Amino acid sequence: MNYRTSELAKLAGVSQRTIRFYENEGLLVAQRDPQNQYRYFGTDQVDRLQQILFYRQLGLPISQVKKMMLASDYEIVATLQQQRSALEQQRAQLDQMLQLIDDTIRYQKGDLEMTDEEKFQAFKEASLQENEEKYGEEIREQYGEEVVEKANHQWISQASNNFKRFQAIENDLFKQLAIVAQTHDLESDAATAVSVMANKEDRDADDYTYVESEPWDNVTEIKLYDEDSDKLVDTYRYDKKNDILAKYDDATSKFVEVK
Amino acid sequence: MNYRTSELAKLAGVSQRTIRFYENEGLLVAQRDPQNQYRYFGTDQVDRLQQILFYRQLGLPISQVKKMMLASDYEIVATLQQQRSALEQQRAQLDQMLQLIDDTIRYQKGDLEMTDEEKFQAFKEASLQENEEKYGEEIREQYGEEVVEKANHQWISQASNNFKRFQAIENDLFKQLAIVAQTHDLESDAATAVSVMANKEDRDADDYTYVESEPWDNVTEIKLYDEDSDKLVDTYRYDKKNDILAKYDDATSKFVEVK
DNA sequence: ATAAAGGCTGACGTGACGTCAGGGTCAAGC
DNA sequence: GCTTGACCCTGACGTCACGTCAGCCTTTAT
């Protein structure tokens, strides 16, 4: 059974360009129709392509894949193990980034119950300690004191920067949200404001409320109540992942995207 | 305090190229010495650079970073949330890869304890067409939950491929090349055979030999020796990319295209 | 016979820089 | 004053794994 470029591409779920690229690189071998230069791939090439995609999936660069296709079992396992530890390292880095974002976002939560000084101190200490406990030893062993000190310094500095920024939020965000709730003006700026607020805990105010949500929840429901009657006015859903704000429409009983 | 390019670079732990790149992109602003065009960065730019690197560390592309530097606090937090879920997705993918590698290594290690005959049995039973019918559809799908099965299949598949190649050599190509070497008939079919053989390791035979070559080498040199005298008879060069077979001409000391 | 569909080969684009090459500038030592 | 070496600058090309044309030829369907 012979496949043409497009067929093999469809079979493997990759683009034709990818097939031709692999063939050019020597990873796949095609027979050519002498008449029109069309490529024809045999069944063996289907397996080969599978093999290639398998290695690519693991994040190996093409150059490595080439070697893998010729390597002995032993070499293959060795490379896989190497790749494993590389991926593990990447995962640790991702965890660190997630922490960084969470810390940055969560910072707003405990905000209100502390004085500015306390907040800053707590943030500073917590972050540093966490980082130290988690990664301090490893990093120190690997890179030495200086780099760690420098990293810590940068962290504090960064925290300070972020803190300053959130101070700005502190000063006017709540006011803005109050305005949003009153005017029901949920266009661009307001929508964004709501999305920010959506990360807060349950809160009561005269004229609005919103459900609790963690930073990692992808969809948040926000309910707006009338100032006096305490009656539900509107329900919104914010999809953080796709940055879509939708409003509940009573008529159709569905959520309709806002703006 | 003003920093020069190299100083700022050292301070932030990035390359000079990075600094200049950011300045070109408008992310950093430098004053220039009118005499020599040297860049000078103020302390505000140090903060800015830190901010940039913070966002870059979170994996945001430069285009996003640009927006972030101008965005309101609300928009910044919203973006951070989006980025968080993106990073989480990446982490899930990494976990999947790690699992995939682990399973593969486990399989491979178990595989090593199998005798060659057992291996042979494993793929002998399943013909290629069967494999294709069985797994052809699955190929189209993204690697999902049946990742392990597929990985295992691929290992068998690879073993099968190796075996088939070996079989092909023994049964057909080797003899073909022998014929080629004897008759010196290097027309199309022969050329193809040679090109296939060129992908194999060094081998000795009575009447031919060929140099080692990787599949991605574009030009392969093939040397043919006399059966008895072991004397070099001809040297060929096969250009895979352009599918040109050339023969070394002693008279002109050049390679001349065959056919 | 014509049009649509599909194949081919270049060749440029992507992102965030790394890495020259070629040339000007500056401080120090002779 | 001159050389040396350490800096600085600006293009411009290289990286990686393809995506995306553009231009042209062939096959297939109507």
Coordinates of C-alpha atoms (C1' of nucleotides) in Angstrom, one line a residue:
Chain A
M1 CA 0.0 0.0 0.0
N2 CA 1.4 3.3 -1.1
Y3 CA 0.4 6.7 0.3
R4 CA 0.7 10.0 -1.3
T5 CA 1.9 13.0 0.7
S6 CA -1.5 14.3 1.5
E7 CA -2.7 10.8 2.5
L8 CA 0.1 10.1 4.8
A9 CA -0.3 13.6 6.3
K10 CA -4.0 13.0 7.0
L11 CA -3.3 9.5 8.4
A12 CA -0.8 10.9 10.8
G13 CA -2.6 14.1 11.6
V14 CA 0.2 16.3 10.5
S15 CA 0.6 18.8 7.6
Q16 CA 1.9 18.0 4.2
R17 CA 4.7 20.4 4.8
T18 CA 5.8 18.3 7.8
I19 CA 5.8 15.2 5.6
R20 CA 7.9 16.8 2.9
F21 CA 10.2 18.4 5.6
Y22 CA 10.8 15.0 7.2
E23 CA 11.5 13.5 3.8
N24 CA 13.9 16.3 2.9
E25 CA 15.7 15.7 6.2
G26 CA 16.0 12.0 5.4
L27 CA 13.8 10.9 8.2
L28 CA 11.3 9.5 5.7
V29 CA 12.0 7.9 2.4
A30 CA 9.7 8.3 -0.5
Q31 CA 9.6 6.7 -3.9
R32 CA 9.0 9.1 -6.7
D33 CA 6.8 8.7 -9.7
P34 CA 9.3 9.4 -12.5
Q35 CA 6.6 11.0 -14.5
N36 CA 5.5 13.7 -12.1
Q37 CA 7.8 13.5 -9.1
Y38 CA 4.9 12.6 -6.8
R39 CA 6.0 11.1 -3.6
Y40 CA 4.8 7.6 -2.6
F41 CA 5.3 6.3 0.9
G42 CA 5.2 2.6 1.8
T43 CA 3.7 1.1 4.9
D44 CA 7.1 1.0 6.5
Q45 CA 7.2 4.8 6.3
V46 CA 3.9 4.9 8.2
D47 CA 5.6 3.2 11.1
R48 CA 8.6 5.4 10.7
L49 CA 6.5 8.5 10.8
Q50 CA 4.8 7.2 13.9
Q51 CA 8.2 6.6 15.5
I52 CA 9.3 10.1 14.6
L53 CA 6.2 11.7 16.0
F54 CA 6.6 9.7 19.1
Y55 CA 10.0 11.2 19.8
R56 CA 8.9 14.7 18.8
Q57 CA 6.0 14.4 21.2
L58 CA 8.6 13.9 23.9
G59 CA 10.2 17.1 23.0
L60 CA 13.2 15.8 21.3
P61 CA 14.7 18.1 18.5
I62 CA 14.8 16.7 15.0
S63 CA 18.6 16.2 15.2
Q64 CA 18.1 13.9 18.2
V65 CA 15.2 12.1 16.5
K66 CA 17.5 11.3 13.6
K67 CA 20.0 9.7 16.0
M68 CA 17.3 7.8 17.8
M69 CA 16.1 6.2 14.6
L70 CA 19.5 4.5 14.3
A71 CA 20.4 4.1 17.9
S72 CA 20.6 0.9 19.8
D73 CA 18.1 0.1 22.5
Y74 CA 20.6 1.0 25.1
E75 CA 21.2 4.4 23.6
I76 CA 17.6 5.0 23.2
V77 CA 16.8 4.3 26.8
A78 CA 19.7 6.5 27.9
T79 CA 18.4 9.4 25.8
L80 CA 14.9 8.9 27.1
Q81 CA 16.2 9.0 30.7
Q82 CA 18.1 12.2 29.9
Q83 CA 15.0 13.7 28.3
R84 CA 13.0 12.7 31.4
S85 CA 15.2 14.7 33.7
A86 CA 15.1 17.6 31.3
L87 CA 11.3 17.5 31.3
E88 CA 11.3 17.2 35.1
Q89 CA 13.3 20.3 35.3
Q90 CA 11.0 22.1 33.1
R91 CA 8.1 21.0 35.3
A92 CA 9.9 22.4 38.3
Q93 CA 10.3 25.7 36.5
L94 CA 6.6 25.8 35.6
D95 CA 5.7 25.1 39.2
Q96 CA 7.8 28.1 40.2
M97 CA 6.1 30.3 37.7
L98 CA 2.7 29.2 38.9
Q99 CA 3.8 30.0 42.4
L100 CA 4.9 33.3 41.3
I101 CA 1.6 34.1 39.7
D102 CA -0.4 32.8 42.6
D103 CA 1.6 34.8 45.0
T104 CA 1.1 37.8 42.9
I105 CA -2.6 37.3 42.6
R106 CA -3.3 36.0 46.1
Y107 CA -1.5 39.0 47.5
Q108 CA -4.7 40.9 47.0
K109 CA -6.7 38.5 49.1
G110 CA -5.2 38.9 52.5
D111 CA -4.7 42.5 51.6
L112 CA -7.5 44.1 53.6
E113 CA -6.8 42.6 56.9
M114 CA -3.3 43.9 57.2
T115 CA -1.7 47.2 57.3
D116 CA 0.4 48.1 54.4
E117 CA 3.6 47.4 56.3
E118 CA 2.4 44.1 57.5
K119 CA 1.4 43.1 54.1
F120 CA 4.6 44.0 52.6
Q121 CA 6.6 42.2 55.3
A122 CA 4.5 39.1 55.2
F123 CA 4.8 38.9 51.5
K124 CA 8.5 39.5 51.5
E125 CA 9.2 37.0 54.2
A126 CA 6.8 34.3 53.0
S127 CA 8.0 34.4 49.5
L128 CA 11.6 34.3 50.5
Q129 CA 11.2 31.6 53.0
E130 CA 9.2 29.5 50.7
N131 CA 11.7 29.9 48.0
E132 CA 14.5 29.2 50.3
E133 CA 13.0 26.1 51.8
K134 CA 11.9 24.7 48.4
Y135 CA 14.9 25.5 46.2
G136 CA 17.5 27.1 48.4
E137 CA 19.6 24.0 49.1
E138 CA 19.6 22.7 45.6
I139 CA 20.3 26.0 44.0
R140 CA 23.0 26.9 46.5
E141 CA 24.7 23.6 45.9
Q142 CA 24.5 24.1 42.2
Y143 CA 25.3 27.7 41.7
G144 CA 26.7 29.0 44.9
E145 CA 25.8 31.7 47.4
E146 CA 26.2 34.7 45.2
V147 CA 23.6 33.7 42.6
V148 CA 21.1 32.8 45.3
E149 CA 21.6 36.1 47.0
K150 CA 21.1 37.9 43.8
A151 CA 18.0 35.9 43.0
N152 CA 16.6 36.7 46.4
H153 CA 17.4 40.3 45.9
Q154 CA 15.6 40.3 42.6
W155 CA 12.6 38.5 44.1
I156 CA 12.3 41.2 46.8
S157 CA 12.7 43.9 44.2
Q158 CA 10.1 42.2 42.1
A159 CA 7.7 41.8 45.0
S160 CA 8.2 45.4 45.8
N161 CA 7.3 46.4 42.3
N162 CA 4.3 44.3 42.2
F163 CA 3.3 45.6 45.6
K164 CA 3.4 49.1 44.3
R165 CA 1.3 48.3 41.4
F166 CA -1.3 46.7 43.6
Q167 CA -1.4 49.6 45.8
A168 CA -2.8 51.5 42.9
I169 CA -5.5 48.9 42.5
E170 CA -6.3 49.1 46.2
N171 CA -6.9 52.8 45.9
D172 CA -9.5 52.8 43.2
L173 CA -10.5 49.4 42.1
F174 CA -13.2 48.9 44.6
K175 CA -14.6 52.3 43.8
Q176 CA -14.6 51.5 40.2
L177 CA -16.4 48.2 40.7
A178 CA -19.0 50.1 42.7
I179 CA -19.5 52.3 39.7
V180 CA -19.7 49.3 37.4
A181 CA -22.3 47.7 39.6
Q182 CA -24.4 50.9 39.7
T183 CA -24.2 51.9 36.1
H184 CA -24.3 48.4 34.7
D185 CA -21.8 49.6 32.2
L186 CA -19.9 46.4 31.5
E187 CA -17.9 47.5 28.5
S188 CA -14.2 47.0 28.1
D189 CA -12.8 48.6 31.2
A190 CA -15.6 47.6 33.4
A191 CA -15.5 44.0 32.2
T192 CA -11.9 43.8 33.0
A193 CA -12.5 45.2 36.4
V194 CA -15.1 42.6 37.1
S195 CA -12.8 39.9 36.0
V196 CA -10.3 41.1 38.5
M197 CA -12.8 41.2 41.2
A198 CA -13.9 37.8 40.4
N199 CA -10.8 36.5 42.0
K200 CA -11.8 37.9 45.4
E201 CA -13.6 36.0 48.1
D202 CA -17.2 36.4 48.7
R203 CA -17.9 39.9 49.7
D204 CA -21.0 41.8 50.5
A205 CA -21.5 45.3 49.5
D206 CA -24.5 47.4 49.1
D207 CA -25.1 46.8 45.5
Y208 CA -23.1 43.9 44.3
T209 CA -21.8 40.5 45.2
Y210 CA -19.7 37.8 43.5
V211 CA -19.0 34.2 44.2
E212 CA -15.8 32.9 45.5
S213 CA -13.3 31.7 43.0
E214 CA -9.7 30.6 43.1
P215 CA -7.2 31.9 40.6
W216 CA -7.1 28.6 38.9
D217 CA -10.8 28.3 38.4
N218 CA -11.4 29.0 34.7
V219 CA -15.0 30.2 34.9
T220 CA -16.4 32.6 37.5
E221 CA -19.9 33.5 38.1
I222 CA -20.7 37.0 39.2
K223 CA -24.1 38.1 40.4
L224 CA -25.2 41.7 40.7
Y225 CA -27.9 42.7 43.1
D226 CA -30.0 45.8 43.3
E227 CA -28.9 48.3 45.8
D228 CA -32.1 48.5 47.8
S229 CA -34.3 45.6 47.0
D230 CA -31.5 43.1 47.3
K231 CA -32.9 41.5 44.2
L232 CA -30.8 39.8 41.6
V233 CA -30.3 42.0 38.7
D234 CA -27.8 40.3 36.4
T235 CA -25.7 37.2 36.3
Y236 CA -22.3 37.1 34.5
R237 CA -19.9 34.4 33.7
Y238 CA -16.3 35.2 33.1
D239 CA -14.2 32.6 31.2
K240 CA -10.6 33.5 32.1
K241 CA -9.0 31.1 29.7
N242 CA -10.6 32.6 26.7
D243 CA -11.2 36.0 28.3
I244 CA -14.9 36.0 27.5
L245 CA -17.5 37.7 29.6
A246 CA -21.0 36.5 29.1
K247 CA -24.3 37.8 30.6
Y248 CA -27.3 35.7 31.4
D249 CA -30.3 36.5 29.2
D250 CA -33.6 35.8 30.9
A251 CA -35.4 35.6 27.6
T252 CA -33.4 32.8 26.1
S253 CA -32.1 31.4 29.4
K254 CA -28.7 31.4 28.0
F255 CA -25.4 33.2 28.5
V256 CA -24.6 35.7 25.8
E257 CA -21.2 37.2 25.2
V258 CA -20.8 40.8 26.3
K259 CA -19.3 43.1 23.7
Chain B
M1 CA 23.0 56.9 37.8
N2 CA 23.4 56.0 34.1
Y3 CA 24.3 52.5 32.9
R4 CA 25.8 51.6 29.6
T5 CA 24.6 48.7 27.7
S6 CA 27.1 46.2 29.0
E7 CA 26.5 47.4 32.6
L8 CA 22.8 47.1 32.4
A9 CA 23.2 43.7 30.8
K10 CA 25.5 42.5 33.6
L11 CA 23.3 43.9 36.2
A12 CA 20.2 42.1 35.0
G13 CA 22.1 39.0 33.9
V14 CA 21.1 39.1 30.3
S15 CA 23.1 39.6 27.1
Q16 CA 23.9 43.0 25.5
R17 CA 22.0 41.8 22.5
T18 CA 18.9 41.4 24.6
I19 CA 19.2 44.9 25.9
R20 CA 19.6 46.4 22.5
F21 CA 16.8 44.2 21.2
Y22 CA 14.5 45.5 23.9
E23 CA 15.5 49.0 23.2
N24 CA 14.8 48.5 19.5
E25 CA 11.5 47.1 20.3
G26 CA 10.7 50.2 22.4
L27 CA 10.5 48.3 25.6
L28 CA 13.5 50.1 27.0
V29 CA 14.3 53.8 26.4
A30 CA 17.9 54.9 26.2
Q31 CA 19.5 58.3 26.0
R32 CA 22.2 58.5 23.4
D33 CA 25.5 60.3 23.6
P34 CA 25.3 62.5 20.5
Q35 CA 29.1 62.0 20.0
N36 CA 29.3 58.3 19.7
Q37 CA 25.7 57.0 19.9
Y38 CA 26.4 55.1 23.1
R39 CA 23.3 54.1 25.0
Y40 CA 22.7 55.3 28.5
F41 CA 20.0 53.8 30.7
G42 CA 18.6 55.6 33.8
T43 CA 17.6 53.9 37.0
D44 CA 14.0 53.9 35.8
Q45 CA 15.0 51.6 33.0
V46 CA 16.5 49.2 35.5
D47 CA 13.0 48.8 37.0
R48 CA 11.5 48.6 33.6
L49 CA 13.9 45.8 32.6
Q50 CA 13.1 43.9 35.7
Q51 CA 9.4 44.2 34.9
I52 CA 10.0 42.9 31.4
L53 CA 12.1 40.0 32.6
F54 CA 9.4 39.2 35.1
Y55 CA 6.8 38.8 32.4
R56 CA 9.2 37.0 30.1
Q57 CA 9.9 34.5 32.9
L58 CA 6.2 33.8 33.0
G59 CA 6.5 32.8 29.4
L60 CA 4.7 35.8 27.9
P61 CA 5.9 36.7 24.3
I62 CA 7.4 40.1 23.7
S63 CA 4.2 41.3 22.0
Q64 CA 2.3 40.6 25.2
V65 CA 5.0 42.2 27.3
K66 CA 4.7 45.4 25.3
K67 CA 1.0 45.5 26.0
M68 CA 1.5 44.7 29.7
M69 CA 3.8 47.7 30.1
L70 CA 1.0 49.9 28.9
A71 CA -1.9 48.0 30.4
S72 CA -4.0 49.0 33.3
D73 CA -3.6 47.1 36.5
Y74 CA -6.9 45.3 35.8
E75 CA -5.8 44.1 32.5
I76 CA -2.5 43.0 33.9
V77 CA -4.1 40.8 36.5
A78 CA -6.5 39.4 33.9
T79 CA -3.5 38.5 31.6
L80 CA -1.7 36.9 34.6
Q81 CA -4.8 34.7 35.1
Q82 CA -4.9 33.7 31.5
Q83 CA -1.2 32.9 31.6
R84 CA -1.7 30.8 34.7
S85 CA -4.1 28.5 33.1
A86 CA -1.8 28.3 30.0
L87 CA 1.1 27.3 32.2
E88 CA -1.1 24.8 34.0
Q89 CA -1.9 23.2 30.7
Q90 CA 1.7 23.0 29.9
R91 CA 2.4 21.3 33.1
A92 CA -0.3 18.7 32.5
Q93 CA 1.3 18.1 29.1
L94 CA 4.7 17.7 30.7
D95 CA 3.2 15.2 33.2
Q96 CA 1.9 13.3 30.3
M97 CA 5.2 13.2 28.6
L98 CA 6.9 12.0 31.8
Q99 CA 4.4 9.2 32.1
L100 CA 5.0 8.3 28.4
I101 CA 8.7 8.1 28.9
D102 CA 8.4 6.1 32.1
D103 CA 6.1 3.6 30.4
T104 CA 8.3 3.4 27.4
I105 CA 11.4 2.8 29.5
R106 CA 9.6 0.2 31.5
Y107 CA 8.5 -1.6 28.4
Q108 CA 11.9 -1.4 26.9
K109 CA 13.6 -2.8 29.9
G110 CA 11.2 -5.7 30.0
D111 CA 11.8 -6.1 26.4
L112 CA 15.4 -6.5 26.9
E113 CA 14.8 -9.7 28.8
M114 CA 13.0 -11.2 25.9
T115 CA 15.0 -13.4 23.6
D116 CA 15.4 -12.4 20.0
E117 CA 13.1 -15.2 19.0
E118 CA 10.4 -13.9 21.3
K119 CA 10.8 -10.5 19.9
F120 CA 10.7 -12.0 16.5
Q121 CA 7.5 -13.8 17.3
A122 CA 5.9 -10.7 18.6
F123 CA 6.1 -8.8 15.3
K124 CA 6.0 -11.8 13.1
E125 CA 2.5 -12.5 14.0
A126 CA 1.2 -9.1 13.2
S127 CA 1.6 -8.2 9.6
L128 CA 2.0 -4.7 8.6
Q129 CA -1.4 -4.4 7.0
E130 CA -3.0 -5.7 10.2
N131 CA -1.2 -3.1 12.1
E132 CA -2.3 -0.5 9.8
E133 CA -5.9 -1.5 10.1
K134 CA -5.7 -1.8 13.8
Y135 CA -3.9 1.4 14.5
G136 CA -4.4 3.5 11.4
E137 CA -7.4 5.2 12.8
E138 CA -5.8 5.9 16.1
I139 CA -2.9 7.6 14.5
R140 CA -5.1 10.4 13.5
E141 CA -6.1 11.0 17.0
Q142 CA -3.9 13.1 19.3
Y143 CA -2.0 11.1 21.8
G144 CA -4.7 10.6 24.4
E145 CA -5.3 8.1 27.1
E146 CA -4.2 5.1 25.1
V147 CA -0.8 6.5 25.1
V148 CA 0.7 3.4 26.7
E149 CA -0.7 1.0 24.3
K150 CA 0.4 3.0 21.4
A151 CA 3.9 3.4 22.8
N152 CA 4.1 -0.4 23.2
H153 CA 2.9 -0.9 19.7
Q154 CA 5.5 1.5 18.5
W155 CA 8.2 -0.4 20.2
I156 CA 7.1 -3.5 18.5
S157 CA 6.8 -1.6 15.4
Q158 CA 10.3 -0.4 15.6
A159 CA 11.6 -3.9 16.3
S160 CA 9.7 -5.0 13.3
N161 CA 11.1 -2.3 11.2
N162 CA 14.6 -3.2 12.2
F163 CA 14.0 -6.8 11.4
K164 CA 12.5 -6.1 8.1
R165 CA 15.4 -4.0 7.1
F166 CA 17.7 -6.8 8.0
Q167 CA 15.6 -9.3 6.2
A168 CA 15.6 -7.1 3.2
I169 CA 19.3 -6.9 3.2
E170 CA 19.8 -10.6 3.5
N171 CA 17.3 -11.6 1.0
D172 CA 17.3 -9.0 -1.7
L173 CA 19.3 -5.8 -1.5
F174 CA 22.6 -7.4 -0.6
K175 CA 22.4 -9.7 -3.6
Q176 CA 21.2 -6.8 -5.7
L177 CA 24.1 -4.8 -4.8
A178 CA 26.4 -7.7 -5.5
I179 CA 24.9 -7.9 -8.9
V180 CA 25.3 -4.2 -9.3
A181 CA 28.9 -4.5 -8.3
Q182 CA 29.6 -7.3 -10.7
T183 CA 27.8 -6.1 -13.7
H184 CA 28.5 -2.4 -13.1
D185 CA 25.0 -1.8 -14.2
L186 CA 24.1 1.2 -12.2
E187 CA 20.8 2.2 -13.8
S188 CA 17.8 3.3 -11.9
D189 CA 17.0 0.2 -9.9
A190 CA 20.5 -0.4 -8.9
A191 CA 21.0 3.2 -7.9
T192 CA 18.0 2.9 -5.6
A193 CA 19.4 -0.3 -4.1
V194 CA 22.7 1.4 -3.5
S195 CA 21.0 4.4 -1.9
V196 CA 19.2 2.0 0.4
M197 CA 22.4 0.2 1.3
A198 CA 24.1 3.4 2.0
N199 CA 22.0 3.7 5.0
K200 CA 23.5 0.7 6.6
E201 CA 26.6 0.3 8.6
D202 CA 29.9 -0.7 7.2
R203 CA 29.8 -4.2 6.0
D204 CA 32.3 -6.5 4.3
A205 CA 31.5 -8.7 1.4
D206 CA 33.5 -10.4 -1.2
D207 CA 33.2 -8.0 -4.0
Y208 CA 32.0 -4.6 -2.7
T209 CA 32.1 -2.3 0.2
Y210 CA 30.6 1.1 0.9
V211 CA 31.4 3.9 3.4
E212 CA 29.3 4.5 6.4
S213 CA 26.7 7.2 5.9
E214 CA 23.8 8.6 7.8
P215 CA 20.4 8.8 6.1
W216 CA 20.5 12.6 6.4
D217 CA 23.8 12.9 4.6
N218 CA 23.0 14.1 1.2
V219 CA 25.9 12.6 -0.6
T220 CA 27.2 9.1 -0.1
E221 CA 30.4 7.6 -1.4
I222 CA 30.4 4.0 -2.5
K223 CA 33.5 2.1 -3.3
L224 CA 33.5 -1.1 -5.3
Y225 CA 36.3 -3.6 -4.9
D226 CA 37.3 -6.5 -7.1
E227 CA 36.1 -9.8 -5.9
D228 CA 39.5 -11.5 -5.8
S229 CA 42.2 -8.9 -5.8
D230 CA 40.5 -6.7 -3.3
K231 CA 41.5 -3.8 -5.5
L232 CA 39.5 -0.7 -5.9
V233 CA 37.5 -0.8 -9.1
D234 CA 35.2 2.1 -9.0
T235 CA 34.1 5.0 -6.7
Y236 CA 30.6 6.3 -6.9
R237 CA 28.9 9.2 -5.4
Y238 CA 25.2 9.2 -4.8
D239 CA 23.4 12.5 -4.3
K240 CA 20.2 11.6 -2.6
K241 CA 18.6 15.0 -2.7
N242 CA 18.9 15.3 -6.5
D243 CA 19.0 11.6 -7.1
I244 CA 22.1 11.7 -9.1
L245 CA 24.6 8.9 -9.2
A246 CA 28.1 9.9 -10.4
K247 CA 31.1 7.8 -11.1
Y248 CA 34.7 8.7 -10.6
D249 CA 36.7 9.0 -13.8
D250 CA 40.4 8.4 -13.4
A251 CA 41.3 10.2 -16.6
T252 CA 39.7 13.5 -15.6
S253 CA 39.9 13.0 -11.9
K254 CA 36.3 14.1 -11.7
F255 CA 32.9 12.6 -11.0
V256 CA 30.8 12.1 -14.0
E257 CA 27.0 11.5 -13.9
V258 CA 25.9 8.0 -14.6
K259 CA 23.1 7.5 -17.1
Chain C
dA1 C1' -12.5 21.1 -23.2
dT2 C1' -12.3 23.2 -19.1
dA3 C1' -12.2 23.6 -14.3
dA4 C1' -11.2 22.0 -9.9
dA5 C1' -8.2 19.6 -7.2
dG6 C1' -3.9 18.1 -6.0
dG7 C1' 1.1 17.7 -6.5
dC8 C1' 5.7 19.9 -6.9
dT9 C1' 9.5 23.3 -5.8
dG10 C1' 11.5 27.3 -4.1
dA11 C1' 11.4 31.1 -1.0
dC12 C1' 10.2 33.9 2.7
dG13 C1' 8.1 34.4 7.6
dT14 C1' 8.0 33.2 12.5
dG15 C1' 10.4 34.6 17.8
dA16 C1' 13.9 36.1 20.6
dC17 C1' 17.6 36.5 20.5
dG18 C1' 23.1 34.5 19.3
dT19 C1' 26.8 35.4 16.6
dC20 C1' 29.8 37.3 13.4
dA21 C1' 31.8 41.2 10.4
dG22 C1' 33.2 45.7 9.8
dG23 C1' 34.1 49.9 11.7
dG24 C1' 34.2 53.8 15.1
dT25 C1' 35.6 55.4 20.1
dC26 C1' 38.1 55.7 24.5
dA27 C1' 41.6 55.2 28.2
dA28 C1' 46.2 53.7 29.1
dG29 C1' 50.9 52.8 28.4
dC30 C1' 54.9 53.6 25.5
Chain D
dG1 C1' 51.7 61.1 19.4
dC2 C1' 50.9 56.2 18.7
dT3 C1' 49.6 51.8 19.5
dT4 C1' 46.9 48.5 21.9
dG5 C1' 43.1 46.5 23.8
dA6 C1' 38.6 47.1 25.6
dC7 C1' 34.4 49.0 24.5
dC8 C1' 30.5 50.6 21.6
dC9 C1' 27.8 50.8 17.3
dT10 C1' 25.0 48.9 13.3
dG11 C1' 23.6 45.6 10.0
dA12 C1' 22.9 41.0 8.7
dC13 C1' 22.6 36.2 8.8
dG14 C1' 21.7 31.8 11.7
dT15 C1' 18.6 29.2 14.7
dC16 C1' 14.3 25.5 14.7
dA17 C1' 10.4 23.2 12.8
dC18 C1' 7.7 24.0 10.3
dG19 C1' 3.4 27.7 8.1
dT20 C1' 2.3 30.0 4.2
dC21 C1' 2.4 31.8 -0.1
dA22 C1' 3.4 32.0 -5.3
dG23 C1' 4.1 29.9 -9.6
dC24 C1' 3.7 26.1 -12.3
dC25 C1' 2.6 21.3 -13.8
dT26 C1' -0.5 17.1 -13.6
dT27 C1' -4.5 14.5 -12.7
dT28 C1' -9.4 13.9 -12.3
dA29 C1' -14.2 15.2 -12.8
dT30 C1' -17.7 17.3 -15.3

